[in-house]
mmCIF file of C-alpha atoms and ligand atoms in Angstrom:
data_model
loop_
_atom_site.group_PDB
_atom_site.id
_atom_site.type_symbol
_atom_site.label_atom_id
_atom_site.label_comp_id
_atom_site.label_asym_id
_atom_site.label_seq_id
_atom_site.Cartn_x
_atom_site.Cartn_y
_atom_site.Cartn_z
ATOM 1 C CA UNK A 112 44.483 -32.082 -68.151
ATOM 2 C CA UNK A 113 46.405 -33.837 -65.170
ATOM 3 C CA UNK A 114 44.102 -34.721 -62.484
ATOM 4 C CA UNK A 115 46.344 -33.903 -59.833
ATOM 5 C CA UNK A 116 48.204 -31.047 -58.454
ATOM 6 C CA UNK A 117 51.592 -30.379 -60.408
ATOM 7 C CA UNK A 118 54.729 -29.883 -58.084
ATOM 8 C CA UNK A 119 58.181 -29.499 -58.686
ATOM 9 C CA UNK A 120 58.677 -33.408 -58.796
ATOM 10 C CA UNK A 121 56.026 -33.959 -61.358
ATOM 11 C CA UNK A 122 58.020 -34.992 -64.583
ATOM 12 C CA UNK A 123 57.248 -32.927 -67.536
ATOM 13 C CA UNK A 124 56.420 -35.747 -69.471
ATOM 14 C CA UNK A 125 53.879 -37.023 -67.610
ATOM 15 C CA UNK A 126 52.212 -33.348 -67.593
ATOM 16 C CA UNK A 127 52.469 -33.518 -71.361
ATOM 17 C CA UNK A 128 51.016 -37.117 -71.662
ATOM 18 C CA UNK A 129 47.692 -35.604 -70.140
ATOM 19 C CA UNK A 130 47.813 -32.536 -72.726
ATOM 20 C CA UNK A 131 44.983 -32.776 -75.595
ATOM 21 C CA UNK A 132 46.950 -34.162 -78.697
ATOM 22 C CA UNK A 133 45.184 -31.172 -80.761
ATOM 23 C CA UNK A 134 47.146 -28.425 -79.128
ATOM 24 C CA UNK A 135 50.505 -30.540 -78.734
ATOM 25 C CA UNK A 136 53.246 -28.937 -81.039
ATOM 26 C CA UNK A 137 53.813 -31.048 -84.431
ATOM 27 C CA UNK A 138 57.210 -32.241 -84.387
ATOM 28 C CA UNK A 139 57.364 -33.043 -88.210
ATOM 29 C CA UNK A 140 57.027 -36.561 -89.512
ATOM 30 C CA UNK A 141 53.794 -37.157 -87.278
ATOM 31 C CA UNK A 142 55.894 -38.873 -84.616
ATOM 32 C CA UNK A 143 55.019 -38.045 -81.256
ATOM 33 C CA UNK A 144 58.299 -38.418 -79.401
ATOM 34 C CA UNK A 145 57.174 -37.128 -76.114
ATOM 35 C CA UNK A 146 60.954 -37.332 -74.580
ATOM 36 C CA UNK A 147 62.226 -35.059 -77.098
ATOM 37 C CA UNK A 148 59.167 -32.680 -76.935
ATOM 38 C CA UNK A 149 59.384 -32.328 -73.213
ATOM 39 C CA UNK A 150 63.228 -31.446 -73.420
ATOM 40 C CA UNK A 151 62.723 -29.079 -76.365
ATOM 41 C CA UNK A 152 59.860 -27.417 -74.409
ATOM 42 C CA UNK A 153 61.759 -27.336 -71.107
ATOM 43 C CA UNK A 154 64.635 -25.659 -72.853
ATOM 44 C CA UNK A 155 62.559 -23.089 -74.703
ATOM 45 C CA UNK A 156 60.860 -22.303 -71.345
ATOM 46 C CA UNK A 157 63.791 -21.999 -69.336
ATOM 47 C CA UNK A 158 65.506 -19.656 -71.919
ATOM 48 C CA UNK A 159 62.293 -17.699 -71.910
ATOM 49 C CA UNK A 160 62.207 -17.286 -68.284
ATOM 50 C CA UNK A 161 65.525 -15.107 -68.564
ATOM 51 C CA UNK A 162 63.603 -12.435 -69.942
ATOM 52 C CA UNK A 163 60.975 -12.251 -67.455
ATOM 53 C CA UNK A 164 63.500 -12.317 -64.725
ATOM 54 C CA UNK A 165 64.901 -9.235 -66.481
ATOM 55 C CA UNK A 166 61.789 -7.566 -66.391
ATOM 56 C CA UNK A 167 60.835 -8.405 -62.958
ATOM 57 C CA UNK A 168 64.205 -6.805 -61.905
ATOM 58 C CA UNK A 169 63.423 -3.537 -63.805
ATOM 59 C CA UNK A 170 59.882 -3.169 -62.572
ATOM 60 C CA UNK A 171 60.941 -3.707 -58.815
ATOM 61 C CA UNK A 172 63.504 -1.124 -59.141
ATOM 62 C CA UNK A 173 60.986 1.249 -60.630
ATOM 63 C CA UNK A 174 58.637 0.518 -57.866
ATOM 64 C CA UNK A 175 61.247 0.672 -55.088
ATOM 65 C CA UNK A 176 62.163 4.250 -56.489
ATOM 66 C CA UNK A 177 58.580 5.298 -56.250
ATOM 67 C CA UNK A 178 58.255 4.132 -52.606
ATOM 68 C CA UNK A 179 61.285 5.683 -51.590
ATOM 69 C CA UNK A 180 60.056 8.938 -52.989
ATOM 70 C CA UNK A 181 56.804 8.800 -51.668
ATOM 71 C CA UNK A 182 58.475 8.065 -47.973
ATOM 72 C CA UNK A 183 60.373 11.280 -48.451
ATOM 73 C CA UNK A 184 57.393 13.328 -49.202
ATOM 74 C CA UNK A 185 54.694 11.774 -47.021
ATOM 75 C CA UNK A 186 56.923 10.058 -44.283
ATOM 76 C CA UNK A 187 55.332 6.732 -44.972
ATOM 77 C CA UNK A 188 55.414 3.742 -47.639
ATOM 78 C CA UNK A 189 52.353 2.826 -49.629
ATOM 79 C CA UNK A 190 54.092 -0.268 -50.415
ATOM 80 C CA UNK A 191 54.561 -2.596 -47.224
ATOM 81 C CA UNK A 192 56.795 -5.387 -49.016
ATOM 82 C CA UNK A 193 56.761 -6.653 -52.521
ATOM 83 C CA UNK A 194 57.225 -10.250 -53.948
ATOM 84 C CA UNK A 195 57.736 -11.585 -57.410
ATOM 85 C CA UNK A 196 57.909 -14.718 -59.216
ATOM 86 C CA UNK A 197 58.484 -16.081 -62.801
ATOM 87 C CA UNK A 198 55.956 -19.125 -63.469
ATOM 88 C CA UNK A 199 57.617 -22.383 -63.908
ATOM 89 C CA UNK A 200 57.546 -23.962 -67.425
ATOM 90 C CA UNK A 201 55.138 -26.536 -65.660
ATOM 91 C CA UNK A 202 52.694 -24.328 -64.606
ATOM 92 C CA UNK A 203 52.908 -22.608 -67.947
ATOM 93 C CA UNK A 204 52.216 -25.912 -69.863
ATOM 94 C CA UNK A 205 49.383 -26.843 -67.169
ATOM 95 C CA UNK A 206 47.990 -23.292 -67.910
ATOM 96 C CA UNK A 207 48.379 -23.224 -71.871
ATOM 97 C CA UNK A 208 46.611 -26.754 -71.865
ATOM 98 C CA UNK A 209 43.788 -25.600 -69.305
ATOM 99 C CA UNK A 210 42.763 -22.686 -71.550
ATOM 100 C CA UNK A 211 43.153 -24.760 -74.787
ATOM 101 C CA UNK A 212 46.309 -22.596 -76.342
ATOM 102 C CA UNK A 213 49.117 -24.564 -78.080
ATOM 103 C CA UNK A 214 51.595 -25.857 -75.978
ATOM 104 C CA UNK A 215 54.570 -24.124 -76.884
ATOM 105 C CA UNK A 216 56.906 -21.273 -75.968
ATOM 106 C CA UNK A 217 55.504 -19.147 -78.487
ATOM 107 C CA UNK A 218 51.991 -19.555 -77.442
ATOM 108 C CA UNK A 219 53.012 -18.668 -73.919
ATOM 109 C CA UNK A 220 54.765 -15.452 -74.902
ATOM 110 C CA UNK A 221 51.521 -14.340 -76.750
ATOM 111 C CA UNK A 222 48.830 -15.781 -74.725
ATOM 112 C CA UNK A 223 49.982 -15.803 -71.043
ATOM 113 C CA UNK A 224 49.945 -12.313 -69.144
ATOM 114 C CA UNK A 225 51.191 -13.730 -65.600
ATOM 115 C CA UNK A 226 54.387 -15.448 -66.874
ATOM 116 C CA UNK A 227 56.018 -12.565 -64.773
ATOM 117 C CA UNK A 228 54.149 -11.722 -61.667
ATOM 118 C CA UNK A 229 54.709 -9.118 -59.200
ATOM 119 C CA UNK A 230 52.669 -8.705 -55.835
ATOM 120 C CA UNK A 231 52.864 -5.566 -54.100
ATOM 121 C CA UNK A 232 51.268 -5.546 -50.552
ATOM 122 C CA UNK A 233 49.916 -2.208 -49.013
ATOM 123 C CA UNK A 234 49.116 -1.025 -45.681
ATOM 124 C CA UNK A 235 45.723 0.353 -46.496
ATOM 125 C CA UNK A 236 43.168 0.459 -49.401
ATOM 126 C CA UNK A 237 43.526 3.620 -50.655
ATOM 127 C CA UNK A 238 47.510 2.950 -50.855
ATOM 128 C CA UNK A 239 46.302 0.557 -53.554
ATOM 129 C CA UNK A 240 45.070 3.291 -55.816
ATOM 130 C CA UNK A 241 47.928 5.366 -54.765
ATOM 131 C CA UNK A 242 50.588 2.831 -56.214
ATOM 132 C CA UNK A 243 48.371 2.153 -59.070
ATOM 133 C CA UNK A 244 48.003 5.997 -60.066
ATOM 134 C CA UNK A 245 51.948 6.236 -59.671
ATOM 135 C CA UNK A 246 52.159 3.385 -62.176
ATOM 136 C CA UNK A 247 49.729 4.705 -64.711
ATOM 137 C CA UNK A 248 51.601 8.235 -64.609
ATOM 138 C CA UNK A 249 54.978 6.763 -65.950
ATOM 139 C CA UNK A 250 55.700 6.713 -69.532
ATOM 140 C CA UNK A 251 57.882 3.888 -69.397
ATOM 141 C CA UNK A 252 55.189 1.556 -67.999
ATOM 142 C CA UNK A 253 52.127 0.829 -70.421
ATOM 143 C CA UNK A 254 49.233 -0.264 -68.531
ATOM 144 C CA UNK A 255 47.439 -2.496 -70.717
ATOM 145 C CA UNK A 256 44.517 -3.964 -68.223
ATOM 146 C CA UNK A 257 42.743 -3.262 -65.302
ATOM 147 C CA UNK A 258 41.019 -5.981 -63.058
ATOM 148 C CA UNK A 259 39.495 -4.415 -60.122
ATOM 149 C CA UNK A 260 38.774 -7.201 -57.550
ATOM 150 C CA UNK A 261 38.269 -4.773 -54.809
ATOM 151 C CA UNK A 262 35.403 -2.661 -56.332
ATOM 152 C CA UNK A 263 34.000 -6.318 -57.707
ATOM 153 C CA UNK A 264 35.062 -8.974 -55.343
ATOM 154 C CA UNK A 265 35.146 -12.570 -56.858
ATOM 155 C CA UNK A 266 32.104 -14.643 -55.864
ATOM 156 C CA UNK A 267 34.453 -16.704 -53.204
ATOM 157 C CA UNK A 268 35.485 -13.123 -51.513
ATOM 158 C CA UNK A 269 38.737 -12.761 -53.247
ATOM 159 C CA UNK A 270 39.985 -9.066 -53.279
ATOM 160 C CA UNK A 271 42.999 -7.702 -55.252
ATOM 161 C CA UNK A 272 43.646 -5.326 -57.739
ATOM 162 C CA UNK A 273 45.372 -6.632 -61.043
ATOM 163 C CA UNK A 274 47.291 -4.756 -63.451
ATOM 164 C CA UNK A 275 48.775 -6.125 -66.694
ATOM 165 C CA UNK A 276 51.397 -3.540 -67.640
ATOM 166 C CA UNK A 277 54.098 -3.528 -70.374
ATOM 167 C CA UNK A 278 57.865 -2.298 -70.378
ATOM 168 C CA UNK A 279 60.548 -2.451 -72.494
ATOM 169 C CA UNK A 280 63.575 -4.454 -71.227
ATOM 170 C CA UNK A 281 67.028 -3.580 -73.076
ATOM 171 C CA UNK A 282 69.719 -6.280 -74.021
ATOM 172 C CA UNK A 283 72.825 -5.881 -75.709
ATOM 173 C CA UNK A 284 71.260 -5.833 -79.328
ATOM 174 C CA UNK A 285 67.805 -5.685 -78.510
ATOM 175 C CA UNK A 286 64.816 -4.668 -76.653
ATOM 176 C CA UNK A 287 61.647 -6.847 -75.685
ATOM 177 C CA UNK A 288 58.470 -5.703 -74.659
ATOM 178 C CA UNK A 289 57.555 -7.787 -71.691
ATOM 179 C CA UNK A 290 54.059 -8.105 -70.079
ATOM 180 C CA UNK A 291 53.979 -8.463 -66.176
ATOM 181 C CA UNK A 292 51.106 -9.114 -64.027
ATOM 182 C CA UNK A 293 51.003 -7.037 -61.061
ATOM 183 C CA UNK A 294 48.918 -7.866 -57.992
ATOM 184 C CA UNK A 295 48.339 -5.262 -55.327
ATOM 185 C CA UNK A 296 46.427 -5.736 -52.185
ATOM 186 C CA UNK A 297 46.469 -5.018 -48.461
ATOM 187 C CA UNK A 298 48.168 -6.964 -45.950
ATOM 188 C CA UNK A 299 44.644 -8.088 -44.959
ATOM 189 C CA UNK A 300 43.430 -9.178 -48.333
ATOM 190 C CA UNK A 301 46.980 -10.872 -48.766
ATOM 191 C CA UNK A 302 46.436 -13.118 -45.399
ATOM 192 C CA UNK A 303 42.897 -14.122 -46.950
ATOM 193 C CA UNK A 304 44.553 -14.870 -50.478
ATOM 194 C CA UNK A 305 47.435 -16.885 -49.218
ATOM 195 C CA UNK A 306 45.338 -18.987 -46.769
ATOM 196 C CA UNK A 307 42.670 -19.550 -49.318
ATOM 197 C CA UNK A 308 45.177 -20.653 -52.028
ATOM 198 C CA UNK A 309 46.695 -23.143 -49.672
ATOM 199 C CA UNK A 310 43.237 -24.382 -48.765
ATOM 200 C CA UNK A 311 42.230 -24.966 -52.244
ATOM 201 C CA UNK A 312 45.402 -26.898 -53.145
ATOM 202 C CA UNK A 313 45.833 -28.872 -49.886
ATOM 203 C CA UNK A 314 42.331 -29.897 -49.706
ATOM 204 C CA UNK A 315 41.246 -33.487 -49.771
ATOM 205 C CA UNK A 316 40.139 -33.266 -53.474
ATOM 206 C CA UNK A 317 42.705 -30.567 -54.448
ATOM 207 C CA UNK A 318 40.999 -27.654 -56.222
ATOM 208 C CA UNK A 319 37.307 -28.363 -54.627
ATOM 209 C CA UNK A 320 36.505 -26.919 -51.469
ATOM 210 C CA UNK A 321 33.016 -28.269 -49.691
ATOM 211 C CA UNK A 322 30.463 -25.666 -50.280
ATOM 212 C CA UNK A 323 29.890 -24.834 -46.512
ATOM 213 C CA UNK A 324 33.902 -24.047 -46.271
ATOM 214 C CA UNK A 325 33.528 -21.866 -49.280
ATOM 215 C CA UNK A 326 30.544 -20.149 -47.434
ATOM 216 C CA UNK A 327 32.796 -19.827 -44.196
ATOM 217 C CA UNK A 328 35.761 -18.574 -46.249
ATOM 218 C CA UNK A 329 33.400 -15.838 -48.008
ATOM 219 C CA UNK A 330 32.648 -14.871 -44.639
ATOM 220 C CA UNK A 331 36.139 -14.366 -43.439
ATOM 221 C CA UNK A 332 36.623 -12.407 -46.555
ATOM 222 C CA UNK A 333 33.910 -10.016 -45.964
ATOM 223 C CA UNK A 334 34.833 -9.553 -42.371
ATOM 224 C CA UNK A 335 38.572 -8.925 -43.294
ATOM 225 C CA UNK A 336 37.134 -6.298 -46.172
ATOM 226 C CA UNK A 337 35.207 -4.461 -43.115
ATOM 227 C CA UNK A 338 38.374 -4.412 -41.205
ATOM 228 C CA UNK A 339 40.365 -3.062 -43.916
ATOM 229 C CA UNK A 340 37.728 -0.092 -44.146
ATOM 230 C CA UNK A 341 37.737 0.717 -40.322
ATOM 231 C CA UNK A 342 41.270 0.696 -40.400
ATOM 232 C CA UNK A 343 41.265 3.206 -43.364
ATOM 233 C CA UNK A 344 38.833 5.119 -41.564
ATOM 234 C CA UNK A 345 41.122 5.360 -38.367
ATOM 235 C CA UNK A 346 44.219 6.111 -40.470
ATOM 236 C CA UNK A 347 42.253 9.199 -42.320
ATOM 237 C CA UNK A 348 41.007 10.331 -38.985
ATOM 238 C CA UNK A 349 44.190 10.410 -36.874
ATOM 239 C CA UNK A 350 47.228 10.492 -39.109
ATOM 240 C CA UNK A 351 48.115 13.489 -41.175
ATOM 241 C CA UNK A 352 49.271 12.444 -44.746
HETATM 242 P P1 LIG B 510 49.465 -18.433 -59.332
HETATM 243 O O1 LIG B 510 49.808 -19.615 -58.737
HETATM 244 O O2 LIG B 510 49.350 -17.279 -58.144
HETATM 245 O O3 LIG B 510 49.991 -18.022 -60.176
HETATM 246 P P2 LIG B 510 43.687 -16.791 -65.407
HETATM 247 O O4 LIG B 510 43.146 -17.182 -63.751
HETATM 248 O O5 LIG B 510 45.176 -16.154 -65.085
HETATM 249 O O6 LIG B 510 43.751 -17.770 -65.981
HETATM 250 P P3 LIG B 510 43.018 -14.413 -65.485
HETATM 251 O O7 LIG B 510 41.745 -13.431 -65.794
HETATM 252 O O8 LIG B 510 44.098 -13.392 -65.917
HETATM 253 O O9 LIG B 510 42.927 -15.344 -65.803
HETATM 254 O O10 LIG B 510 43.065 -14.404 -63.768
HETATM 255 P P4 LIG B 510 42.777 -13.617 -62.892
HETATM 256 O O11 LIG B 510 41.457 -13.733 -62.202
HETATM 257 O O12 LIG B 510 43.302 -12.194 -63.114
HETATM 258 O O13 LIG B 510 43.912 -14.485 -61.642
HETATM 259 C C1 LIG B 510 44.982 -14.417 -61.869
HETATM 260 C C2 LIG B 510 45.990 -14.605 -60.571
HETATM 261 O O14 LIG B 510 45.003 -13.985 -59.595
HETATM 262 C C3 LIG B 510 45.991 -16.153 -59.845
HETATM 263 O O15 LIG B 510 46.888 -16.424 -60.705
HETATM 264 C C4 LIG B 510 45.960 -15.823 -58.633
HETATM 265 O O16 LIG B 510 47.314 -15.555 -58.165
HETATM 266 C C5 LIG B 510 45.091 -14.601 -58.355
HETATM 267 N N1 LIG B 510 43.948 -15.193 -57.915
HETATM 268 C C6 LIG B 510 42.577 -14.968 -58.791
HETATM 269 N N2 LIG B 510 41.801 -15.471 -58.234
HETATM 270 C C7 LIG B 510 41.890 -15.993 -56.939
HETATM 271 C C8 LIG B 510 41.102 -16.465 -55.797
HETATM 272 O O17 LIG B 510 40.208 -16.725 -56.064
HETATM 273 N N3 LIG B 510 42.063 -16.939 -54.797
HETATM 274 C C9 LIG B 510 42.956 -16.925 -54.923
HETATM 275 N N4 LIG B 510 43.948 -16.950 -53.794
HETATM 276 N N5 LIG B 510 44.080 -15.955 -55.758
HETATM 277 C C10 LIG B 510 43.320 -15.713 -56.985
HETATM 278 P P5 LIG B 510 47.090 -18.372 -60.852
HETATM 279 O O18 LIG B 510 47.532 -18.538 -62.184
HETATM 280 O O19 LIG B 510 45.901 -18.993 -60.740
HETATM 281 O O20 LIG B 510 48.104 -18.658 -59.722
#
């Protein structure tokens, strides 16, 4: 694995050179023509991104409609804002390599759940579960996995609700079932996660945060969680939904 953070400027060939040869695709004739391999892989992964972009458009529209409907019935939105991204070819290669999967577009489609990612930010904790229930109630979206890092926060303090969903995307002559990772969290949880992510990558030794800093970050996460609970209580006491 590459011992440095992959940026937009890291050449694909450099990433591939760091991959365990055992999980590299066989290009026939036993030759390991890295340049050809990098070009083919980039082409395949860029082509694949079109499908994931289409899936993000589909789900974003469905979520916007649900949010609007909630607004008209409850006079407020459970979704504060949404963002989305399709994983870059380089991040896909890095993740496949890190997990020991073959470095191919086919393996990415098969094994990676988060090539398409949507992040939903909610005002209050209960809104997260309202949004989850709205998604689960739809018959055009199948929820295949739920990881509740709010009920069970990660050791570092990370809190968020993760859903892996599957939905059909229709093209001119075929339909594809596409998986999307949806992360749902409060504004406060997002504040912590965004800064923690930045700190982790910008640390002197990327990916390694000193123990005392980790402990402080965990304390901040717990304070934020307590604040989220208090804001929820205030809302439940003084606002009529
Ligand atoms: P990016 O750049 O956000 O895409 P995986 O970690 O994906 O191999 P799993 O079980 O699917 O395996 O992962 P998990 O725990 O559900 O986490 C997936 C995503 O959640 C991560 O994607 C992050 O976006 C977010 N996440 C998980 N843990 C943390 C954390 O401790 N801090 C922060 N800030 N975000 C976290 P990527 O691919 O790591 O990154």
